[in-house]
Coordinates of C-alpha atoms and ligand atoms in Angstrom, one line a residue:
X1466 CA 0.0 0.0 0.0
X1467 CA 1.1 3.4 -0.6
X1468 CA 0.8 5.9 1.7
X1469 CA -1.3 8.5 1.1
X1470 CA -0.1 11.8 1.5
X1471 CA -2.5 14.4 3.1
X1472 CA -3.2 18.0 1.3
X1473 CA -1.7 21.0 2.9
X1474 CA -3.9 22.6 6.0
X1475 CA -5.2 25.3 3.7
X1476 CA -6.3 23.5 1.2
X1477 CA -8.0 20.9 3.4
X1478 CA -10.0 24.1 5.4
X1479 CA -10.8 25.6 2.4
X1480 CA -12.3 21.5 1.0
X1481 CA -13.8 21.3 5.0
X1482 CA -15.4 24.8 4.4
X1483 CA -16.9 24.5 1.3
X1484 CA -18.4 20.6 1.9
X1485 CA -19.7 22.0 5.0
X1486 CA -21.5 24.9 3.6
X1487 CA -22.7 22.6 0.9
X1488 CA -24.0 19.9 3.7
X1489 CA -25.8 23.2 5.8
X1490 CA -27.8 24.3 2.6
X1491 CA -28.6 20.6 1.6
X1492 CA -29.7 19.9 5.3
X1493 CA -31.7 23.3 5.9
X1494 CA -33.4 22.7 2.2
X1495 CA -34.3 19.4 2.7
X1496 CA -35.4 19.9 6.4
X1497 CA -38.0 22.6 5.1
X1498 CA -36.6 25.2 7.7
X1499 CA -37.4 28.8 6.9
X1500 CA -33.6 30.5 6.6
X1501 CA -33.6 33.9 5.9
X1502 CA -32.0 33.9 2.0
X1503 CA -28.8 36.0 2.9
X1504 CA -27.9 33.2 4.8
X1505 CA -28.3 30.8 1.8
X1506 CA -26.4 33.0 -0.2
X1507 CA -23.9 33.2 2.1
X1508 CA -23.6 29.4 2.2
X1509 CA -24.2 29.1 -1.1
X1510 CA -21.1 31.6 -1.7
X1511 CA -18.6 29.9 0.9
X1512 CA -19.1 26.6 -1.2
X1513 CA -18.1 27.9 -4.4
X1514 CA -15.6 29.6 -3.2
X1515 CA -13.9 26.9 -1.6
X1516 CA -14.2 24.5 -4.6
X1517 CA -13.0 27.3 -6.5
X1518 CA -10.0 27.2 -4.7
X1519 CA -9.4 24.2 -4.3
X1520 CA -9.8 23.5 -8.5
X1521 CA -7.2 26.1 -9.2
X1522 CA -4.9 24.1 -6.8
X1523 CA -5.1 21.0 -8.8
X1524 CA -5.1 22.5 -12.0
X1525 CA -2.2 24.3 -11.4
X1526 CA -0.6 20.8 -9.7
X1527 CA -1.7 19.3 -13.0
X1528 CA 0.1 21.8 -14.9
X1529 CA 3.3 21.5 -12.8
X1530 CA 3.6 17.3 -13.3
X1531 CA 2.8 18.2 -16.5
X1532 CA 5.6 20.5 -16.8
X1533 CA 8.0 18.0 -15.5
X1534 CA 7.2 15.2 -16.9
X1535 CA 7.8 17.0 -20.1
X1536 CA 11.1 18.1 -18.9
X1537 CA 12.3 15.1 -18.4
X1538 CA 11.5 13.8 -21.6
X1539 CA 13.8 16.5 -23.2
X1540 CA 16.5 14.9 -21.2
X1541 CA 16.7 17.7 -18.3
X1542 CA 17.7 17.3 -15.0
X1543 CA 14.6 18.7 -13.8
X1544 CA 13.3 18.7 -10.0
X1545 CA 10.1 17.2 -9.0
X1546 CA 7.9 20.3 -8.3
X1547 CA 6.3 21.2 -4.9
X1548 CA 2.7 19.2 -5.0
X1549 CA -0.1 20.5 -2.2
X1550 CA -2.7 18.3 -3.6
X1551 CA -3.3 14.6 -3.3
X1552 CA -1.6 14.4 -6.9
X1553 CA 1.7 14.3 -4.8
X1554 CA 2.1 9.9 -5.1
X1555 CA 1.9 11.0 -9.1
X1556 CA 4.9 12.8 -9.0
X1557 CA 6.8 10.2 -6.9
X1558 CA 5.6 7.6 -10.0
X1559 CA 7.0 10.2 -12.9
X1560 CA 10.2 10.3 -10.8
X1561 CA 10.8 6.5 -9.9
X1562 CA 9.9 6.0 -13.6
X1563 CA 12.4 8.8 -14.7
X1564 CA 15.3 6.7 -12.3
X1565 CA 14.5 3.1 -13.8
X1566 CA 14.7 4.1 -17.2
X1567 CA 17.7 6.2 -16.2
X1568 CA 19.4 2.9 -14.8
X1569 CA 18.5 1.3 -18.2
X1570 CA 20.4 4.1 -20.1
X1571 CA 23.3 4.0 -18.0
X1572 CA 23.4 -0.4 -18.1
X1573 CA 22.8 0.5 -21.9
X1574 CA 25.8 2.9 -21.9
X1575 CA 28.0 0.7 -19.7
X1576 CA 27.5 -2.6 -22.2
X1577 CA 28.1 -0.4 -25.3
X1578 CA 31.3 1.1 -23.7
X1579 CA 32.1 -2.6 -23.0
X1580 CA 31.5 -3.8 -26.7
X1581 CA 33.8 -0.9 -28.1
X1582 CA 36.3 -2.1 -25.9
X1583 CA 36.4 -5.4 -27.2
X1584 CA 36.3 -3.7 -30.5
X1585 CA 39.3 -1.6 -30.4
X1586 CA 41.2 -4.4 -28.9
X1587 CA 40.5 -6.6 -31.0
X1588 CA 43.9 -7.6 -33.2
X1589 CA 42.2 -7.9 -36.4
X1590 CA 41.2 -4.9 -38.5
X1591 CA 37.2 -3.9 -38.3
X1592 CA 35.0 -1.5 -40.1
X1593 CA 31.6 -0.7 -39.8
X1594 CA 30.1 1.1 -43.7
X1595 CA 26.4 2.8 -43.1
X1596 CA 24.2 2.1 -46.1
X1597 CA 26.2 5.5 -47.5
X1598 CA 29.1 3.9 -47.8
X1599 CA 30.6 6.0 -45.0
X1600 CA 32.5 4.3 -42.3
X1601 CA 30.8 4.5 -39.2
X1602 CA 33.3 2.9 -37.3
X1603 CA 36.8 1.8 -37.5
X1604 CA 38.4 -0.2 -34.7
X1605 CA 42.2 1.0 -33.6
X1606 CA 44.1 -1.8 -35.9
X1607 CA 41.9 -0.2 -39.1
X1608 CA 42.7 3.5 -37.9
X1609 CA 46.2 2.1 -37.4
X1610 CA 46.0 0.3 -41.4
X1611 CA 44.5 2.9 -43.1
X1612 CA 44.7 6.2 -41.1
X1613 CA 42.5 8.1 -38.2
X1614 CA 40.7 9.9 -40.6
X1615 CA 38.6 7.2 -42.3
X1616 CA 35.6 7.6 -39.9
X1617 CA 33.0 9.3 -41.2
X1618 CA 34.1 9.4 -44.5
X1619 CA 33.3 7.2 -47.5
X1620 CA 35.1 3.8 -47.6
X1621 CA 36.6 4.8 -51.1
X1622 CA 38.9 7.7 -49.6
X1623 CA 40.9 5.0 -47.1
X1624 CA 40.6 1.9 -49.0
X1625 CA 40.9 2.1 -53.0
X1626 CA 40.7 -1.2 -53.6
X1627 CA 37.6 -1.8 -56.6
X1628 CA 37.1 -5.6 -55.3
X1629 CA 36.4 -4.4 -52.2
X1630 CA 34.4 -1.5 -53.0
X1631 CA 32.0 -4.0 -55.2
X1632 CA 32.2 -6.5 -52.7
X1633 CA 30.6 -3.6 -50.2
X1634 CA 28.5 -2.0 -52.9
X1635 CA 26.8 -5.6 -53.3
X1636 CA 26.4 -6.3 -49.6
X1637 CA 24.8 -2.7 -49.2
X1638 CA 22.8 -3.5 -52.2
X1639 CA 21.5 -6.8 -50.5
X1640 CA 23.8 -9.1 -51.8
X1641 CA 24.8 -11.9 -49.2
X1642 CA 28.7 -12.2 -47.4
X1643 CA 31.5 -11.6 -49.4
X1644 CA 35.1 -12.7 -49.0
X1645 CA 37.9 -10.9 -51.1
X1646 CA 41.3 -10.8 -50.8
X1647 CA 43.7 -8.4 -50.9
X1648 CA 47.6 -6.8 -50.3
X1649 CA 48.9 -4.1 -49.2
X1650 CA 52.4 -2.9 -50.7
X1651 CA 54.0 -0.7 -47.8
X1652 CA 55.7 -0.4 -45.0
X1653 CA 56.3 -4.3 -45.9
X1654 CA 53.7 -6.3 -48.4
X1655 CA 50.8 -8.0 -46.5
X1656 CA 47.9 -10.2 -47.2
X1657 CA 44.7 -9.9 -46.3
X1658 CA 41.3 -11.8 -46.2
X1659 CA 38.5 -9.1 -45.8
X1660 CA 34.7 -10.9 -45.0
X1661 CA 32.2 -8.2 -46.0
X1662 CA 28.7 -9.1 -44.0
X1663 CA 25.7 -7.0 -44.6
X1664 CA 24.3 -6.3 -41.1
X1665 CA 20.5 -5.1 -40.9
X1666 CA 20.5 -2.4 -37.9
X1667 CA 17.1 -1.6 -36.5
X1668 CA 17.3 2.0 -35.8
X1669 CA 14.6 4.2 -34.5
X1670 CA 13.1 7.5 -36.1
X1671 CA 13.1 10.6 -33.9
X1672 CA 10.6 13.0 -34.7
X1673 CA 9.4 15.8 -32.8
X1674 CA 10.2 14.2 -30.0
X1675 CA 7.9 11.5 -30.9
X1676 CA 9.6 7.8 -31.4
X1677 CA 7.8 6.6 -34.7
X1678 CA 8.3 2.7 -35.1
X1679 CA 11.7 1.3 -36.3
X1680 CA 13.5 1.9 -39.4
X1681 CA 15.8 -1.2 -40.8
X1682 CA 19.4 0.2 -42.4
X1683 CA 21.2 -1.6 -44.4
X1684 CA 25.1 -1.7 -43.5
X1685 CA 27.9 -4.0 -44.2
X1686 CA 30.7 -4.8 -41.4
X1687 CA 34.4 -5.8 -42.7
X1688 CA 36.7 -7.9 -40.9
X1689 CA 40.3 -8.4 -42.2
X1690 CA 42.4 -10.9 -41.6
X1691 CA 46.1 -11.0 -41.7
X1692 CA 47.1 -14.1 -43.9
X1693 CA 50.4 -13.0 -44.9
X1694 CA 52.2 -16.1 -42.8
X1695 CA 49.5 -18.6 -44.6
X1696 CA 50.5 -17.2 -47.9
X1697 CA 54.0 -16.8 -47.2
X1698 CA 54.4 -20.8 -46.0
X1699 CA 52.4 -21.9 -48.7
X1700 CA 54.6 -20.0 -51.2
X1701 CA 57.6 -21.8 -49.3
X1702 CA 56.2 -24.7 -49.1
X1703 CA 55.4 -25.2 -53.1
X1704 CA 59.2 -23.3 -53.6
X1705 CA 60.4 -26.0 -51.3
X1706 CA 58.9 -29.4 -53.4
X1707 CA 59.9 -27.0 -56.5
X1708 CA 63.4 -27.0 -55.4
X1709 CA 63.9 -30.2 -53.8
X1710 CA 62.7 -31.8 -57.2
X1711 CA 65.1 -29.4 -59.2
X1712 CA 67.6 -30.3 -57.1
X1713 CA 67.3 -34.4 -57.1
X1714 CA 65.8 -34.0 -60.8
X1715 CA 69.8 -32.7 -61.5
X1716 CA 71.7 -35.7 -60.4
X1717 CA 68.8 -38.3 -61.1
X1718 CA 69.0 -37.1 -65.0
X1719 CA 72.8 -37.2 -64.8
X1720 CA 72.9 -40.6 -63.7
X1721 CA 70.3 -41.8 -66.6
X1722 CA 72.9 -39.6 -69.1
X1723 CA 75.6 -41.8 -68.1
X1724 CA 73.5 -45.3 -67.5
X1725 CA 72.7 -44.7 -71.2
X1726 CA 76.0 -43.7 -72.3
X1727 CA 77.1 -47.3 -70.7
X1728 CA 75.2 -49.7 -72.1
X1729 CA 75.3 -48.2 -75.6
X1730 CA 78.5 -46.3 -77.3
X1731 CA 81.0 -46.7 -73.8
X1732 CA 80.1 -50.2 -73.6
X1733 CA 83.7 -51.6 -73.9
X1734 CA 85.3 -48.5 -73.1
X1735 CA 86.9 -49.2 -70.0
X1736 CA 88.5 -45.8 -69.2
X1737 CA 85.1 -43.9 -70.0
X1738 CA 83.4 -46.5 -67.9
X1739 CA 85.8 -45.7 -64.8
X1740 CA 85.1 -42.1 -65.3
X1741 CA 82.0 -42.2 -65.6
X1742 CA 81.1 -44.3 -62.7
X1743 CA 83.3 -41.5 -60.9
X1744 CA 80.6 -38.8 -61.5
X1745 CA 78.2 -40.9 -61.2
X1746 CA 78.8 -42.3 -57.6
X1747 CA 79.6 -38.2 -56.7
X1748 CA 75.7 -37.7 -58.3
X1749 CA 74.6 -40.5 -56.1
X1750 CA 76.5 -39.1 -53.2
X1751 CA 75.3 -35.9 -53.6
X1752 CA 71.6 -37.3 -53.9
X1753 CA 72.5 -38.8 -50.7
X1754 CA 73.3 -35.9 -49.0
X1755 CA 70.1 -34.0 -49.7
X1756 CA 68.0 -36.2 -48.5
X1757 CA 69.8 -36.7 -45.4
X1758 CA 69.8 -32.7 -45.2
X1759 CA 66.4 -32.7 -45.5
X1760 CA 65.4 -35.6 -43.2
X1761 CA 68.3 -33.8 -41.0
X1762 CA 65.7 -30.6 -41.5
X1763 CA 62.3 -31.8 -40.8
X1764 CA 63.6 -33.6 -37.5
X1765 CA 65.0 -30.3 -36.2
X1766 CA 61.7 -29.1 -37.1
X1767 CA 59.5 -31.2 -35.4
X1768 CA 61.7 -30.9 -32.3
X1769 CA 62.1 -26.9 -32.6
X1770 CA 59.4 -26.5 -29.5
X1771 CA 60.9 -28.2 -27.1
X1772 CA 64.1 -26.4 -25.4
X1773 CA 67.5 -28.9 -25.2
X1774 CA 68.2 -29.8 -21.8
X1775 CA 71.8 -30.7 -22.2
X1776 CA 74.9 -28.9 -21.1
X1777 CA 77.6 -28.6 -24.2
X1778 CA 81.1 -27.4 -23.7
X1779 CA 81.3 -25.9 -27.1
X1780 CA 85.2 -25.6 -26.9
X1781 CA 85.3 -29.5 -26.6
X1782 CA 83.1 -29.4 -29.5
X1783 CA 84.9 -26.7 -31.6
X1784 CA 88.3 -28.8 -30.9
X1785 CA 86.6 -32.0 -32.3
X1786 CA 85.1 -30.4 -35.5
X1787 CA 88.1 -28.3 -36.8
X1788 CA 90.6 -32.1 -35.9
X1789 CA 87.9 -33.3 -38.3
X1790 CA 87.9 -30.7 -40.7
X1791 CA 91.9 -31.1 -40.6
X1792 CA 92.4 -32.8 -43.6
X1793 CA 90.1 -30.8 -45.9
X1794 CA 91.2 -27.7 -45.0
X1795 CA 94.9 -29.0 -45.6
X1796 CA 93.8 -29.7 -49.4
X1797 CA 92.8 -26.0 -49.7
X1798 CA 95.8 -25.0 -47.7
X1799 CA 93.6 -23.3 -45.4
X1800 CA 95.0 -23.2 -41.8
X1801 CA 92.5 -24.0 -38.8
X1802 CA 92.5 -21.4 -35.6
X1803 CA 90.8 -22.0 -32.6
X1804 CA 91.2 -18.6 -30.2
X1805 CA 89.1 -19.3 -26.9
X1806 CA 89.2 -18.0 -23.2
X1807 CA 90.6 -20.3 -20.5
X1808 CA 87.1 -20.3 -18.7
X1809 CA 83.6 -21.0 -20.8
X1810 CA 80.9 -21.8 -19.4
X1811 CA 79.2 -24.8 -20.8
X1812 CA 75.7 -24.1 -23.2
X1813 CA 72.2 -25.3 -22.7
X1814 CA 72.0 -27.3 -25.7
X1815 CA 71.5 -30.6 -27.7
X1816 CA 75.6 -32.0 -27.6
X1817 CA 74.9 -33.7 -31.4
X1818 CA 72.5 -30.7 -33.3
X1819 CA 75.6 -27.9 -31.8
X1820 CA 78.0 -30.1 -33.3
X1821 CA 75.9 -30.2 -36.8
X1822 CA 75.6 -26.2 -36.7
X1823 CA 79.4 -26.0 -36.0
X1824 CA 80.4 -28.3 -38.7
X1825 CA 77.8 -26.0 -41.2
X1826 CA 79.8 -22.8 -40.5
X1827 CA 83.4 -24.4 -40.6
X1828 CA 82.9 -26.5 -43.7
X1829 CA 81.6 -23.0 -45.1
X1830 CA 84.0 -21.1 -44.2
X1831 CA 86.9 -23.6 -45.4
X1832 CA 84.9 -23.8 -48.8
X1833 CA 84.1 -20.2 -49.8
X1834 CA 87.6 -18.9 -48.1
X1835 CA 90.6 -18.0 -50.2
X1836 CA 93.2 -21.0 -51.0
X1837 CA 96.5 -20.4 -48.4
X1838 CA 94.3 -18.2 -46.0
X1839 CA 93.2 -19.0 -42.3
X1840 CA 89.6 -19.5 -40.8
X1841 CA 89.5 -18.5 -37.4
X1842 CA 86.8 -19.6 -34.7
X1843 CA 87.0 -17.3 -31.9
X1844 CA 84.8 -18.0 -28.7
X1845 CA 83.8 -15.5 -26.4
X1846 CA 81.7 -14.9 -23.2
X1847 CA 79.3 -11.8 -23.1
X1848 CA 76.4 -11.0 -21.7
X1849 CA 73.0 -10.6 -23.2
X1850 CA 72.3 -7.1 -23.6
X1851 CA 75.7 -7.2 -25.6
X1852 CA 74.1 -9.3 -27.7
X1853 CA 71.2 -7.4 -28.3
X1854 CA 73.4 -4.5 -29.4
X1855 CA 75.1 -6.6 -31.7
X1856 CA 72.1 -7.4 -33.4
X1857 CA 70.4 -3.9 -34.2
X1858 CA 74.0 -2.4 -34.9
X1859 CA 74.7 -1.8 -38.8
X1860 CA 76.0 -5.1 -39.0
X1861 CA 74.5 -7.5 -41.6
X1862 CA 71.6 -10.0 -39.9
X1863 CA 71.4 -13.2 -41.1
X1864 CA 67.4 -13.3 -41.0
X1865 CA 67.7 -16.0 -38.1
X1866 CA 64.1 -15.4 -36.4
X1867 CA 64.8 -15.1 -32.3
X1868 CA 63.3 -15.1 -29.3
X1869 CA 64.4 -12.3 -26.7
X1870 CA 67.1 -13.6 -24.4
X1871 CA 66.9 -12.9 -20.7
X1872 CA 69.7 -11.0 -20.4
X1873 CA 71.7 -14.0 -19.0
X1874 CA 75.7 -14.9 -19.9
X1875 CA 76.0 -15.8 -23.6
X1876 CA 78.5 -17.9 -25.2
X1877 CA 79.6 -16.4 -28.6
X1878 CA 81.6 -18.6 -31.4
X1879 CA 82.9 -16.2 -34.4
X1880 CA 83.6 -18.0 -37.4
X1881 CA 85.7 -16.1 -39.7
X1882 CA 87.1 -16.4 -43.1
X1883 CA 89.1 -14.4 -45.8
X1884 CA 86.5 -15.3 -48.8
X1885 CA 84.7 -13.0 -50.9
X1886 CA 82.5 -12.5 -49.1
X1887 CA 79.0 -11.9 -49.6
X1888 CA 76.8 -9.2 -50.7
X1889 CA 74.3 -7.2 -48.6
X1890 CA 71.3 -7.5 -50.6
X1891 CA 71.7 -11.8 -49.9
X1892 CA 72.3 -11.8 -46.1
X1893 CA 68.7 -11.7 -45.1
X1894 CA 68.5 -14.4 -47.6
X1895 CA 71.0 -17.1 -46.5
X1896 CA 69.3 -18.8 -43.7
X1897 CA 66.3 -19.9 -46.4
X1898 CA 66.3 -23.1 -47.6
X1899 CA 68.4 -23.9 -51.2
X1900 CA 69.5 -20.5 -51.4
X1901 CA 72.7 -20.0 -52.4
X1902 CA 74.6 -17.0 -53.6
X1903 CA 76.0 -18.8 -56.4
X1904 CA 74.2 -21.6 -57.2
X1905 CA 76.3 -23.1 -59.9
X1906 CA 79.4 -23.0 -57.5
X1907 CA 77.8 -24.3 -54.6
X1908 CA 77.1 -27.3 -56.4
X1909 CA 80.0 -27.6 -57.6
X1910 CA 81.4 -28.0 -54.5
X1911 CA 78.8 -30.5 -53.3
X1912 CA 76.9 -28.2 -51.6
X1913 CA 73.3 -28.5 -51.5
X1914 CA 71.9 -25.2 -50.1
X1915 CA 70.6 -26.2 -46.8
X1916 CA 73.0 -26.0 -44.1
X1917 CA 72.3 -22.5 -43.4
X1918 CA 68.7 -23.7 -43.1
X1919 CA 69.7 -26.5 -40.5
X1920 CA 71.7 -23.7 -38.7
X1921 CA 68.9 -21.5 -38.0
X1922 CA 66.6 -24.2 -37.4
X1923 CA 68.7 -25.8 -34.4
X1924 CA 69.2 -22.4 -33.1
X1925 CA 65.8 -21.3 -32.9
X1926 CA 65.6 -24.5 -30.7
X1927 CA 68.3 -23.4 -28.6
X1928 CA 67.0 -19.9 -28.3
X1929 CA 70.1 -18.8 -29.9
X1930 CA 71.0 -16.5 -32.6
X1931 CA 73.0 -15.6 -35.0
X1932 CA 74.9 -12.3 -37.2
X1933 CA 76.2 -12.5 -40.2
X1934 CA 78.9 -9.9 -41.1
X1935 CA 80.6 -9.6 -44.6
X1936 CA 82.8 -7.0 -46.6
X1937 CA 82.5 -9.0 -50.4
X1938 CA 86.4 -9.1 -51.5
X1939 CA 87.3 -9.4 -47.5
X1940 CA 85.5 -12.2 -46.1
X1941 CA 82.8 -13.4 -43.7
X1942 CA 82.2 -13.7 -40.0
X1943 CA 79.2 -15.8 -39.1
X1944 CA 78.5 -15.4 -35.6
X1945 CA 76.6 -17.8 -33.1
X1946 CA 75.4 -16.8 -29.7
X1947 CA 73.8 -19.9 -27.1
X1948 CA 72.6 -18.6 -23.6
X1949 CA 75.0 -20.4 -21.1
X1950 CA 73.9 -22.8 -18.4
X1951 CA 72.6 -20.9 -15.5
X1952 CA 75.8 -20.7 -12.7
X1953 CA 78.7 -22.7 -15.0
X1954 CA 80.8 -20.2 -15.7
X1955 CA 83.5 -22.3 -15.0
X1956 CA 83.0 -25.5 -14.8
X1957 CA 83.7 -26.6 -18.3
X1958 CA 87.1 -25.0 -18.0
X1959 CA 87.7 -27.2 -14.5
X1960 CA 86.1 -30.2 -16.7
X1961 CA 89.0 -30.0 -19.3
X1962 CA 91.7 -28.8 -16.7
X1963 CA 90.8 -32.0 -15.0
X1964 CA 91.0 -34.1 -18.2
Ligands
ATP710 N1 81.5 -18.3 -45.4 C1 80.9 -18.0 -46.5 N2 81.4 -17.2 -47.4 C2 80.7 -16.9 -48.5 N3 79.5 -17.4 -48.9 C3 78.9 -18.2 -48.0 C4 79.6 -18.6 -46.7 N4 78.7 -19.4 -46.1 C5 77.6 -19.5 -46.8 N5 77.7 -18.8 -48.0 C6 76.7 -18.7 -49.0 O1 75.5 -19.1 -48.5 C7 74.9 -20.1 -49.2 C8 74.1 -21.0 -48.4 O2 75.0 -21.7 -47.5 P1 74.6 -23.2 -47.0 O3 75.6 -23.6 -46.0 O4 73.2 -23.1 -46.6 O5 74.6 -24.0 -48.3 P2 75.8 -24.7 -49.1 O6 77.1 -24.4 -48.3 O7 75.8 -24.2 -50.5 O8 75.4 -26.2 -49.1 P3 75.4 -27.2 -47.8 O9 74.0 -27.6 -47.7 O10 76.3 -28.3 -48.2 O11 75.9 -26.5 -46.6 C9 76.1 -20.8 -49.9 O12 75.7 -21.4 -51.1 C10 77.0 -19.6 -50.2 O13 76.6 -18.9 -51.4
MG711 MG1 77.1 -25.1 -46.2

């Protein structure tokens, strides 16, 4: 029950006055009593005026909740008038109604705050087009692709593309989703999927205050998705079957060439038949060595997730390599160095794939340096904001893809040569698979293009990395860095003291 709030005194003596008047000259009339008529008159008087009175209070009440209900309708902030009359509860009713739809609003507000939240943090690009054309809203990755500016103006000014603009011009028009795909050239060429989805928006008509029922608009909403990696690995991966084909096709068609050459016009020539079978066990041998490079490859791969857990002394290793190497570099006349401090600490790593990326950078160095020169391999201890600096400094990068390092101890092993070095424009190149700078060469030294690759594969495992500096007529310094074990800075040296 609500409680009912009683009139102001005056307006209840002026009700009291004029119903009692009223009751007198009912009573006296009906009771036949002889009244003189100024007295009825009187009465008569006394009750209009107090109804009088007391209709001008309500009207005027009536007016005022009038008043502010229309106030409030406009949006003001207005204050619920003064009410004398028993009209007071409607007041208290305009006002609690006036709060609840308030609290709406302001739930309303807070969900649509929350929703363009989401939007703008959202990763992928999205736009909102009105049935105009115009973009009605653009999420912080769009503004960040295609400029602040592109709200409120038409899609064409931001984004020139004509499939996309048909795309949205048939969604608008009431054509279902659309997917198109597109690039964009700078800073660095990317791919993208945009979805175009018309979106029927029911929004309500305002006029004169009034809300008619709702319109429908017609917009369209655009996502875009970054597929540059998808494209990008699925170029590599039909470049990759491209070139491993090329390169087995080489020696496979070789071999045939001389199988041929065998069994018809060398048949009984026995010195063509030695030679022969000479190239053609270096074709097999080479054949052999790809596919155990690439076997080698997709192992490290499927691998490249899981952190080593091992503990290498890479100056054990080094020693071990270049005793190996020995002999081949004696043919070239190339002498072996080995500079390394008394104290390394040993490296979290896999003993046999550290070993494999060593072997890759001496065997290159020994084939691409100068006959009668020396390939050094100097190891060095530093810490790992020195090998951040050495990675953004001018020096050539050799595209190896690295996760930050924790600032801990690094162990660095420098493997330099006096070839001729390589040219700028191939370093960022090197690490890919089957590239080489000279392909014709590289083959003809046995090479198959994919130690490089192995390289960067085994030291993304390691969370390791790698710089590749070259002056072409001076030489080449490829330069590995492996975070060292955690508090073994010297055991390694104590290891081999001891030995
Ligand atoms: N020390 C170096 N000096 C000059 N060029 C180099 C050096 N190391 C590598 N390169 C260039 O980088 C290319 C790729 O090297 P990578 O080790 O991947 O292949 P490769 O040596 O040709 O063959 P393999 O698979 O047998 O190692 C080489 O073909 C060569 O052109
Ligand atoms: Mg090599």
């Amino acid at each position: 029950m609500k409680p009912v709030v009683p009139p102001p005194l005056q307006l209840s003596v002026a009700f009291a006055l004029a119903a009692t008047a009223a009751a007198v000259a009912l009573a006296l009339l009906l009771l036949h009593v002889a009244v003189p008529p100024v007295l009825l008159a009187l009465l008569a008087v006394v009750t209009l005026a107090g109804f009088a009175l007391v209709e001008r209070v309500f009207l005027r009440d009536v007016a005022a909740i009038a008043d502010y209900a229309h106030r409030l309708g406009e949006g003001e902030d207005a204050t619920p008038p003064a009410i004398c009359t028993p009209l007071r509860p409607v007041v208290s009713a305009v006002t609690r109604l006036r709060r609840s739809a308030q609290l709406q609003c302001d739930q309303t507000r807070a969900e649509l705050d929350a929703n363009e939240a989401i939007l703008e943090a959202l990763h992928d690009p999205f736009l909102l087009v009105d049935s105009h054309r115009q973009v009605e809203h653009a999420n912080a990755a769009a503004r960040a692709l295609f400029g602040e500016r592109m709200v409120t103006r038409d899609l064409a000014a931001s984004l020139r593309n004509p499939s996309i603009l048909e795309a949205v011009d048939a969604v608008l028009g009431g054509a279902a989703s659309r997917s198109v795909e597109f690039s964009l050239p700078v800073p660095v060429e990317r791919m993208f999927e945009v979805r175009v989805k018309p979106f029927r928006r029911r929004r309500p008509a305002a006029t004169e205050g009034v809300i008619d029922a709702p319109a429908e608009e017609r917009t369209a909403i655009l996502t875009l998705h970054d597929i540059t990696a998808i494209k990008r690995s699925e170029q590599m991966r039909a470049d990759f079957i491209a070139n491993a084909s090329h390169e087995l096709r080489t020696p496979l068609s070789t071999l045939l060439g001389f199988i041929e050459t065998l069994r018809g016009p060398a048949r009984d020539d026995d010195d063509a038949r030695d030679r022969f079978l000479g190239i053609m066990h270096d074709q097999a041998s080479r054949m052999t060595r790809l596919v155990s490079d690439l076997l080698s490859l997709s192992r490290i791969e499927l691998d490249e997730h899981m952190p080593p857990g091992g503990a290498v002394d890479v100056v054990a290793r080094l020693q071990g390599v270049l005793a190996a190497f020995e002999l081949k570099a004696h043919e070239r006349r190339i002498r072996l160095r080995l500079v390394a401090p008394a104290s390394v600490p040993p490296v979290v790593g896999d003993d046999d794939q550290l070993t494999q990326v060593f072997q890759n950078l001496i065997s290159n160095a020994i084939k691409y340096t100068r006959e009668q020169s020396e390939v050094t391999v100097t190891v060095s201890v530093s810490d790992g904001s020195a090998v951040g600096a050495a990675s953004t400094g001018g020096a050539s990068m050799g595209g190896v893809r690295v996760p930050r390092i924790g600032g801990g101890p690094m162990v660095a092993v420098a493997v330099a040569d006096h070839g001729e070095g390589i040219a700028r424009t191939h370093l960022p190149r090197l690490t890919e698979r089957f590239y080489r700078v000279d392909a014709a060469r590289s083959r003809a030294l046995g090479g198959t293009g994919l130690g490089l690759a192995i390289v960067k594969h085994i030291l993304n495992r390691h969370r390791g990395r790698m710089t590749i500096e070259s002056e072409v007529g001076v030489g080449s310094t490829f330069t590995v860095y492996l975070p060292a074990e955690a508090g073994a800075q010297t055991k390694a040296a104590e290891r081999r003291g001891a030995a």
